[in-house]
Amino acid sequence: MLDLTYDAPKPKVIAGAKHDWELVIGLEVHAQVATKAKLFSGASTQFGAEPNSNVAFVDAGMPGMLPVINEGCVAQAVKTGLGLKAQINLYSAFDRKNYFYPDLPQGYQISQLYHPIVGEGEVLVEMGPGPHDGTARVVRIERIHLEQDAGKSIHDMDPNMSFVDLNRTGVALMEIVSRPDIRGPEEAAAYVSKLRQIMRYLGTCDGNMQNGNLRADVNVSICRPGAYEKYQETQDFSHLGTRCEIKNMNSLRFIQAAIEYEARRQIAIVEDGGEVVQETRLYDPDKNETRSMRSKEEAHDYRYFPDPDLLPLEIEQAWVDDIAASLPELPDEKKARFIKDFGLSDYDASVLTADTDNASFFEAVAEGRDGKLAANWVINELFGRLKKDDREITDSPVTPDQLGGVIALISKGDISGKIAKDLFEIVYTEGGDPAVIVEERGMKQVTDMGAIEAAVDEIIAANPDQVAKAKENPKLAGWFVGQVMKATGGKANPKAVNELIAKKLAG
Ligand code: ADP
Ligand code: MG
C-alpha cells in the first residue's frame, strides 16, 4: 500500500427527482505499447505512415503465417506493471478472441483472457482544481493484459466503397483494467491522466490520446448513498447497480461529459420505475449523449480458446528483477522528494513533476539554490513566458544554468525581484550570462547605504508637506519608498530603503 497522507475525495452526488444518487465507475484503458515493432511481427508501429505500408504477412492474416512474440513488448508490460506496484505473473498465456470484422483479417484478436501477464496493482489518484486539492483516492488495478490492436476501416473517402488500413493491425496494446473504485467524472479523468503520467515516466506508452494511443472503455453504474461502502466491505457486486460500458473514449473532456450524461440517463430510468440494461454504448460528442451500440443479449460469443500458435509465456524472476532495478523514479516518489528536499508546496511539487522534462529542468535550476525561489521562477516566470510564445520546456531559450544564475543574483541580494524580471527578459530574448549582464548594464542593486541615504535625504528635503503628513500617518511612508526607488532606477535595496525612511520620519 502507498503511504497515504491524503483524505479520500467525496464521491460525486447527483440529485435525481426523487433521491440522491452516487456514481460507480471502472475503466478499461487501452495503452499502445511504445515499441518499434508490433506484438507478433517485425512490422513498424510508426504513426502516420502510408496506409498498409506497415503490414507483415502475419498481420494481414495470410495462411500459414505464425506469430512470434516481441520480447520488447513483454518487457514494457512488465515495466508498466511494476510502475503500478502490481503483481507480475511469471506464467501467462495468449488466447484467441474470435470475431469477424473487416479490419481484423485473422478473424480473431490475440489477447490474454485467462492468464494475464500482470495482476493486482494500484494507482494513487490526486484530485482537485489545478493539480491537487489535498485529497486522493487509491484506485485498484485488477489486471493488465497484452493484446493486439485492430486495423482501421475508412468509410468517408468514397461514396461507394470502404477502405481498410492495416498499419495498426497487430500493434501491441496493454489493457489496464481497474476495479470499480472511481466515484465521479473528474476522478475518472484524473485516473486516466495519472496512468498516462506514470507510463510516460516509464516510457512504456506515449499517452497520445489524439492519435488513439491511449483510449478508455468507461463502465458506469449508479447507486444510492451507502451501497458502495457495502460493496467495498464485502466485494459483493450485487450491492452495485447494473453498469453500461461506453466504448473507445480518447479525450479526458469527453470521458467526463459521457459519464455525467450516462449517470443522469440511468437515474432517469430507475426513478421512472425502469431498469438499466447492461449494454455497450457510444458517446456522441456533437450531441453530448450516449447511444446504445449493442445490448448484453446481442453480445458476441467470442469463443475464447488458448492460441495454439503460441506457447505460454514464461518469464524469469531474475529478468523481472532486472527490469525493476531499471525503473526510473516515479511521479509519486519524485513529488514527495521535491516537497521534502526543496521545501515545495504540494501544488508546486505537482506542477513540477507533471512530466519529467519539467522536473529535470527544475532540479537543475534548484540544485544548490533556494528551492522555493527556484519553483516560483520556473512556474510563474518561465512557464508563463514559454506559454506566451507557445513553446515547450524542451525548447526553452533560457537554460537551467541561466535561470539558476538569475536566482543566485537575487539570493545574494545583488538584484531586486523587479530588476530580476527585467534581467530574465533580457536573458530570454538575447541570451548571455546573467551575472555579466548585471555587471555590464549597471543593474546591480544599490546596497551602498551612503548612496541610499543621500537619495532619501534629497526626497525628504524636497517634500516638507508630505513629511508632515507622514508623521501624522505612518502609512504614507510608502510614498517616500516609491520616490526613492524611482530615483535609483529600481536598484535600491527595498528593505534598506524602508528601514531608513521609517527611521528618518520618526526622527
Ligand atoms: P467483463 O468481464 O464483462 O468485461 P469485468 O468484471 O471485467 O466485466 O469488468 C469490466 C470493467 O467494468 C472493470 O473495469 C470493472 O471495474 C467495471 N465494473 C464492473 N462492475 C461495475 C459496476 N457495477 N459499475 C461500474 N463499473 C463496473
Ligand atoms: Mg473485461
XYZ file of C-alpha atoms and ligand atoms in Angstrom:
535
model
C 0.000 0.000 0.000
C 1.079 3.532 -0.657
C 1.829 5.759 2.257
C -1.392 7.744 2.104
C -1.413 11.115 3.749
C -4.439 12.337 1.855
C -8.135 12.182 2.714
C -10.351 10.409 0.208
C -12.306 12.789 -2.014
C -16.065 12.854 -1.502
C -17.991 10.882 -4.111
C -19.961 12.917 -6.600
C -23.643 13.073 -5.674
C -26.298 13.756 -8.286
C -29.755 14.801 -7.073
C -32.444 12.971 -9.002
C -36.128 13.914 -8.986
C -36.681 11.552 -6.026
C -33.347 10.739 -4.359
C -29.678 11.453 -4.257
C -27.502 9.129 -6.327
C -23.823 8.244 -6.395
C -21.678 7.019 -9.289
C -19.521 3.924 -9.570
C -17.012 3.809 -12.397
C -14.477 1.234 -13.608
C -12.185 1.784 -16.581
C -10.578 -0.478 -19.151
C -7.739 1.590 -20.570
C -6.037 0.559 -23.794
C -2.491 1.838 -23.933
C -0.401 1.327 -27.024
C 2.944 -0.139 -26.050
C 5.833 2.131 -27.009
C 7.926 -0.151 -29.227
C 9.276 -0.060 -32.749
C 7.708 -3.345 -33.886
C 4.305 -4.986 -33.474
C 3.385 -7.590 -30.851
C 3.809 -10.647 -33.086
C 5.575 -9.331 -36.193
C 8.543 -7.186 -37.164
C 6.358 -4.601 -38.951
C 6.848 -0.998 -37.858
C 4.447 0.767 -35.492
C 5.226 4.223 -36.848
C 2.205 6.543 -36.753
C 1.005 8.297 -39.881
C 2.809 6.042 -42.365
C 1.379 5.448 -45.851
C -1.730 3.215 -45.388
C -0.960 -0.510 -45.442
C 2.794 0.053 -45.604
C 3.483 -1.353 -42.113
C 1.965 -4.778 -42.577
C 3.695 -8.144 -42.281
C 2.093 -11.279 -43.736
C 1.075 -12.426 -40.265
C -0.654 -9.060 -39.591
C -2.637 -9.494 -42.812
C -3.772 -12.944 -41.675
C -2.092 -14.756 -44.554
C -2.492 -18.529 -44.300
C 0.372 -20.388 -42.717
C 1.966 -17.347 -41.106
C 2.944 -17.758 -37.470
C 3.071 -15.097 -34.748
C 6.389 -14.602 -32.921
C 6.280 -12.761 -29.616
C 8.182 -9.457 -29.415
C 10.228 -9.558 -26.198
C 10.324 -5.759 -26.076
C 6.532 -5.596 -25.726
C 6.604 -8.099 -22.874
C 9.290 -6.066 -21.103
C 7.191 -2.915 -21.486
C 4.126 -4.615 -19.989
C 6.199 -5.874 -17.055
C 7.640 -2.404 -16.556
C 4.146 -0.884 -16.572
C 3.002 -3.478 -14.047
C 5.921 -2.683 -11.764
C 5.168 1.028 -12.126
C 1.627 0.317 -10.911
C 3.006 -1.674 -7.967
C 1.353 -4.747 -9.414
C 1.838 -8.473 -9.217
C 3.868 -9.761 -12.203
C 2.764 -13.188 -13.376
C 5.732 -15.312 -14.431
C 3.290 -17.554 -16.286
C 0.828 -16.008 -18.730
C -0.781 -17.208 -21.938
C -2.413 -15.924 -25.104
C -5.985 -16.657 -26.156
C -7.908 -16.110 -29.330
C -10.921 -13.842 -29.136
C -12.878 -14.750 -32.234
C -14.948 -12.254 -34.163
C -15.307 -11.078 -37.722
C -14.502 -7.547 -38.707
C -13.046 -6.197 -41.971
C -10.106 -4.582 -40.172
C -9.253 -7.830 -38.373
C -8.012 -10.110 -41.166
C -7.081 -13.019 -38.862
C -10.715 -13.344 -37.801
C -9.608 -13.227 -34.175
C -7.702 -10.972 -31.818
C -4.863 -12.481 -29.803
C -5.363 -11.425 -26.179
C -4.847 -12.792 -22.663
C -8.142 -13.717 -21.041
C -7.348 -16.484 -18.577
C -3.736 -15.732 -17.650
C -2.834 -12.046 -17.911
C 0.803 -11.019 -17.559
C 0.071 -8.531 -14.755
C -2.210 -8.997 -11.757
C -3.380 -6.673 -8.987
C -1.873 -3.235 -8.540
C -2.899 0.290 -7.563
C -2.759 3.926 -8.569
C -2.887 6.979 -6.329
C -5.268 9.459 -7.960
C -4.980 13.017 -6.719
C -7.900 15.336 -7.053
C -8.704 18.940 -7.383
C -8.916 22.074 -9.404
C -5.414 22.661 -10.583
C -3.244 19.689 -9.903
C -4.352 18.865 -6.393
C -6.823 19.926 -3.696
C -5.297 17.745 -0.993
C -7.481 14.666 -1.496
C -6.568 11.445 -3.238
C -8.011 8.016 -3.840
C -6.315 4.688 -4.336
C -7.804 3.016 -7.397
C -7.128 -0.695 -7.543
C -5.911 -2.283 -10.749
C -7.388 -5.699 -11.415
C -5.068 -6.797 -14.225
C -3.099 -5.782 -17.272
C -3.025 -7.998 -20.312
C -1.273 -7.779 -23.649
C -3.309 -7.897 -26.834
C -3.313 -6.939 -30.499
C -4.875 -3.782 -31.838
C -7.168 -3.950 -34.869
C -6.828 -2.015 -38.118
C -8.904 0.906 -39.257
C -11.901 0.977 -41.589
C -12.309 4.212 -43.518
C -15.821 4.963 -44.691
C -15.637 8.608 -45.665
C -13.217 8.597 -48.587
C -15.538 7.263 -51.249
C -19.347 7.258 -51.524
C -19.488 3.644 -52.727
C -16.557 1.956 -51.042
C -14.969 1.428 -47.679
C -11.210 1.219 -47.287
C -9.155 -0.573 -44.732
C -5.743 0.393 -43.336
C -3.924 -2.433 -41.576
C -0.995 -0.363 -40.256
C -2.361 -0.564 -36.728
C -3.310 -4.243 -37.019
C -1.261 -6.277 -34.577
C 0.253 -3.327 -32.736
C 0.691 -4.200 -29.040
C -1.800 -2.842 -26.540
C -1.816 -3.108 -22.784
C -5.350 -3.313 -21.460
C -5.308 -1.922 -17.939
C -8.479 -2.915 -16.078
C -9.405 -1.021 -12.925
C -11.717 -2.132 -10.148
C -14.910 -0.075 -9.902
C -13.231 2.266 -7.403
C -13.755 5.582 -9.191
C -16.510 7.826 -7.805
C -17.016 10.688 -10.228
C -16.279 12.117 -13.690
C -13.343 14.267 -12.522
C -11.823 11.297 -10.740
C -12.103 9.208 -13.898
C -10.239 11.860 -15.861
C -7.665 12.241 -13.084
C -7.177 8.460 -13.068
C -6.515 8.311 -16.810
C -4.203 11.249 -16.607
C -2.276 9.661 -13.718
C -1.894 6.406 -15.680
C -0.650 8.440 -18.618
C 1.815 10.309 -16.419
C 3.197 7.071 -14.955
C 3.529 5.413 -18.376
C 5.254 8.484 -19.776
C 7.720 8.427 -16.889
C 8.294 4.744 -17.592
C 8.500 5.252 -21.357
C 6.039 2.400 -21.930
C 3.276 4.376 -23.730
C 3.470 7.854 -25.252
C -0.030 8.600 -23.940
C -1.048 10.445 -27.078
C -4.851 10.311 -26.877
C -5.420 12.223 -30.104
C -3.616 9.545 -32.098
C -5.605 6.882 -30.257
C -2.535 5.584 -28.414
C -4.425 5.827 -25.136
C -8.181 5.236 -25.004
C -10.655 4.023 -22.451
C -13.829 1.970 -22.180
C -15.751 3.558 -19.340
C -18.122 1.451 -17.192
C -20.718 3.463 -15.299
C -23.401 2.494 -12.799
C -25.414 4.386 -10.211
C -26.276 3.501 -6.625
C -27.888 5.033 -3.551
C -25.562 6.543 -0.925
C -24.199 3.796 1.333
C -24.412 0.992 -1.213
C -20.874 1.470 -2.450
C -19.478 1.166 1.069
C -21.319 -2.164 1.429
C -19.738 -3.333 -1.805
C -16.287 -2.286 -0.547
C -16.812 -4.175 2.708
C -17.940 -7.396 1.064
C -16.639 -7.055 -2.532
C -20.131 -8.271 -3.421
C -21.175 -6.688 -6.726
C -24.885 -7.194 -6.005
C -24.765 -4.010 -3.909
C -23.990 -2.076 -7.086
C -26.251 -1.091 -9.942
C -26.159 -2.553 -13.445
C -23.399 -0.947 -15.467
C -23.191 0.337 -19.019
C -19.944 0.464 -20.899
C -19.082 3.492 -23.022
C -16.576 2.371 -25.657
C -13.407 3.868 -27.009
C -13.119 7.298 -25.428
C -9.995 9.213 -26.371
C -10.407 12.573 -24.679
C -10.389 13.428 -20.975
C -13.057 16.047 -21.534
C -15.357 13.616 -23.350
C -14.818 10.953 -20.683
C -16.169 13.367 -18.078
C -19.083 14.556 -20.207
C -20.041 10.988 -21.174
C -20.048 9.794 -17.534
C -22.158 12.742 -16.444
C -24.664 12.154 -19.243
C -24.753 8.399 -18.704
C -25.324 8.721 -14.945
C -28.235 11.104 -15.465
C -29.717 8.812 -18.119
C -29.598 5.856 -15.717
C -31.044 7.905 -12.847
C -33.996 8.954 -15.012
C -34.669 5.320 -15.991
C -34.530 3.992 -12.431
C -36.572 6.816 -10.902
C -39.173 6.162 -13.582
C -39.506 2.609 -12.310
C -37.437 1.100 -15.122
C -34.274 -0.966 -15.117
C -30.873 -0.203 -16.565
C -29.956 -2.764 -19.216
C -26.338 -3.841 -19.325
C -25.050 -2.770 -22.715
C -22.294 -1.186 -24.704
C -22.859 2.436 -25.660
C -21.118 5.036 -27.783
C -20.654 8.676 -26.868
C -21.541 11.306 -29.438
C -19.621 14.494 -28.589
C -21.640 16.626 -31.023
C -24.900 15.847 -29.260
C -23.311 15.177 -25.853
C -25.191 11.925 -25.391
C -24.533 8.190 -25.289
C -26.324 5.801 -27.627
C -26.797 2.067 -27.474
C -24.356 0.086 -29.617
C -25.253 -3.430 -28.550
C -27.034 -4.939 -25.569
C -25.853 -7.863 -23.491
C -28.238 -10.192 -25.329
C -26.591 -9.328 -28.609
C -23.138 -9.592 -27.047
C -20.650 -11.584 -29.046
C -19.751 -15.062 -28.035
C -16.049 -14.738 -28.621
C -15.339 -18.470 -28.249
C -12.107 -17.746 -26.441
C -9.533 -20.524 -26.503
C -5.766 -20.731 -25.965
C -3.935 -19.741 -29.140
C -2.389 -22.970 -30.474
C 0.246 -20.981 -32.413
C 1.799 -19.567 -29.260
C 3.409 -21.279 -26.304
C 2.518 -19.996 -22.859
C 4.682 -17.056 -21.923
C 7.065 -17.967 -19.113
C 9.397 -15.306 -17.807
C 12.030 -15.478 -15.093
C 12.012 -13.664 -11.800
C 15.620 -12.553 -12.404
C 14.525 -10.834 -15.623
C 11.673 -9.115 -13.792
C 14.134 -8.060 -11.074
C 16.431 -6.530 -13.705
C 13.536 -4.505 -15.086
C 12.547 -3.475 -11.551
C 16.103 -2.295 -10.907
C 15.981 -0.137 -14.049
C 12.742 1.683 -13.154
C 13.041 5.446 -13.061
C 11.844 7.480 -10.094
C 8.046 7.605 -10.470
C 5.734 10.643 -10.102
C 4.610 9.972 -6.502
C 8.166 9.452 -5.282
C 9.534 12.408 -7.184
C 6.806 14.653 -5.862
C 7.383 13.535 -2.263
C 11.120 14.129 -2.686
C 10.581 17.630 -4.126
C 8.366 18.527 -1.163
C 10.911 17.204 1.307
C 14.202 18.278 -0.272
C 13.216 21.632 -1.758
C 10.513 22.647 0.729
C 7.882 22.934 -2.011
C 4.124 23.113 -1.526
C 2.048 20.144 -2.655
C 0.718 22.222 -5.540
C 4.119 23.384 -6.789
C 5.525 19.876 -6.496
C 2.589 18.543 -8.571
C 3.127 21.111 -11.290
C 6.860 20.494 -11.432
C 6.556 16.706 -11.562
C 3.755 16.679 -14.154
C 6.334 15.419 -16.607
C 9.989 14.522 -16.460
C 11.073 17.440 -18.668
C 9.635 19.958 -16.205
C 11.050 18.030 -13.282
C 14.611 17.772 -14.586
C 14.642 21.408 -15.620
C 13.518 22.457 -12.153
C 16.026 20.220 -10.418
C 18.879 21.642 -12.449
C 17.762 25.176 -11.515
C 17.220 24.383 -7.828
C 20.381 22.357 -7.267
C 22.345 24.170 -4.553
C 19.949 27.133 -4.577
C 16.785 28.259 -2.784
C 14.239 25.606 -3.857
C 11.117 27.667 -3.227
C 12.503 30.627 -5.103
C 13.512 28.315 -7.952
C 9.994 26.807 -8.033
C 8.434 30.285 -8.186
C 10.645 31.312 -11.041
C 10.174 28.137 -13.029
C 6.391 28.035 -12.583
C 5.452 31.704 -12.701
C 8.075 33.368 -14.849
C 9.487 30.669 -17.096
C 6.304 28.634 -17.730
C 4.331 31.848 -18.191
C 6.845 33.230 -20.665
C 7.058 29.959 -22.614
C 3.291 29.744 -22.769
C 3.124 33.231 -24.235
C 5.377 32.044 -27.066
C 3.665 28.654 -27.313
C 6.972 26.917 -26.614
C 7.743 23.715 -24.741
C 10.162 23.489 -21.842
C 12.461 21.352 -24.026
C 12.636 24.309 -26.379
C 13.263 26.962 -23.703
C 15.634 29.740 -24.773
C 16.680 30.090 -21.125
C 18.771 27.183 -19.842
C 18.574 25.922 -16.241
C 22.051 27.383 -15.739
C 20.945 30.825 -16.851
C 17.778 30.792 -14.749
C 19.823 29.484 -11.820
C 22.190 32.415 -12.378
C 19.306 34.909 -12.106
C 18.124 33.245 -8.906
C 21.613 33.227 -7.424
C 21.825 37.004 -8.011
C 18.513 37.516 -6.188
C 19.586 35.326 -3.277
C 22.882 37.186 -2.934
C 20.974 40.482 -2.824
C 22.737 41.691 -5.988
C 19.451 42.433 -7.728
C 15.911 43.119 -6.564
C 12.951 40.985 -7.629
C 11.832 43.686 -10.012
C 15.209 44.028 -11.716
C 15.369 40.230 -11.850
C 12.303 40.227 -14.094
C 13.971 42.673 -16.473
C 17.118 40.561 -16.376
C 15.132 37.391 -17.092
C 13.565 39.022 -20.141
C 16.997 40.056 -21.425
C 18.366 36.542 -20.945
C 15.236 35.077 -22.581
C 15.423 37.247 -25.672
C 19.149 37.973 -26.023
C 20.849 35.132 -24.143
C 24.043 35.659 -22.120
C 25.374 35.165 -18.624
C 23.091 36.889 -16.100
C 25.973 37.937 -13.808
C 27.837 39.541 -16.704
C 24.700 41.325 -17.948
C 24.044 42.770 -14.483
C 27.643 43.992 -14.280
C 27.775 45.453 -17.786
C 24.407 47.176 -17.692
C 24.711 48.521 -14.176
C 21.704 46.615 -12.904
C 23.163 45.811 -9.537
C 21.097 46.689 -6.531
C 22.413 49.663 -4.635
C 23.277 48.380 -1.195
C 25.665 51.228 -0.553
C 23.878 52.793 2.421
C 25.536 56.158 1.826
C 24.067 56.413 -1.660
C 20.640 55.312 -0.486
C 20.694 57.754 2.425
C 21.588 60.586 0.084
C 18.614 59.767 -2.116
C 16.314 59.549 0.916
C 17.529 62.871 2.315
C 17.024 64.549 -1.016
C 13.401 63.407 -1.309
C 12.621 64.336 2.293
C 14.140 67.789 1.858
C 12.174 68.407 -1.317
C 8.792 67.421 0.155
C 8.210 69.060 3.544
C 4.391 68.839 3.224
C 4.469 65.114 2.626
C 6.845 64.725 5.571
C 4.408 66.483 7.873
C 1.531 64.286 6.699
C 3.578 61.118 7.026
C 4.484 61.984 10.609
C 0.744 62.041 11.385
C 0.009 58.927 9.366
C 2.888 56.401 9.114
C 1.101 54.586 6.268
C 2.129 57.434 3.978
C 5.768 56.386 4.294
C 5.153 54.112 1.287
C 5.063 57.161 -0.940
C 8.645 58.017 0.024
C 9.791 54.473 -0.634
C 8.299 54.702 -4.115
C 10.055 58.006 -4.773
C 13.425 56.666 -3.679
C 13.039 53.528 -5.791
C 12.178 55.741 -8.753
C 15.156 57.978 -8.159
C 17.509 54.980 -8.027
C 16.056 53.296 -11.118
C 14.597 50.492 -9.003
C 18.047 49.441 -7.901
C 17.987 50.448 -4.252
C 17.591 47.615 -1.799
C 13.895 47.970 -0.863
C 14.373 46.671 2.661
C 17.112 49.179 3.397
C 15.015 51.999 1.939
C 12.010 51.063 4.056
C 14.005 50.965 7.250
C 15.792 54.191 6.570
C 12.626 56.123 5.749
C 10.867 54.832 8.851
C 13.820 55.975 10.925
C 14.044 59.411 9.315
C 10.307 60.113 9.564
C 10.266 59.063 13.195
C 13.236 61.292 13.954
P -16.440 -8.191 -18.098
O -15.865 -9.494 -17.712
O -17.856 -8.210 -18.517
O -15.552 -7.396 -19.019
P -15.344 -7.085 -15.737
O -15.687 -7.679 -14.434
O -14.038 -7.424 -16.355
O -16.513 -7.372 -16.750
O -15.433 -5.532 -15.580
C -15.133 -4.697 -16.615
C -14.983 -3.304 -16.057
O -16.215 -2.869 -15.515
C -13.977 -3.200 -14.924
O -13.183 -2.056 -15.120
C -14.833 -3.067 -13.690
O -14.212 -2.270 -12.710
C -16.054 -2.353 -14.208
N -17.283 -2.622 -13.442
C -17.728 -3.818 -13.002
N -18.885 -3.669 -12.340
C -19.199 -2.358 -12.352
C -20.291 -1.577 -11.842
N -21.313 -2.118 -11.191
N -20.258 -0.257 -12.065
C -19.246 0.315 -12.731
N -18.212 -0.363 -13.232
C -18.179 -1.682 -13.052
Mg -13.450 -7.166 -19.128
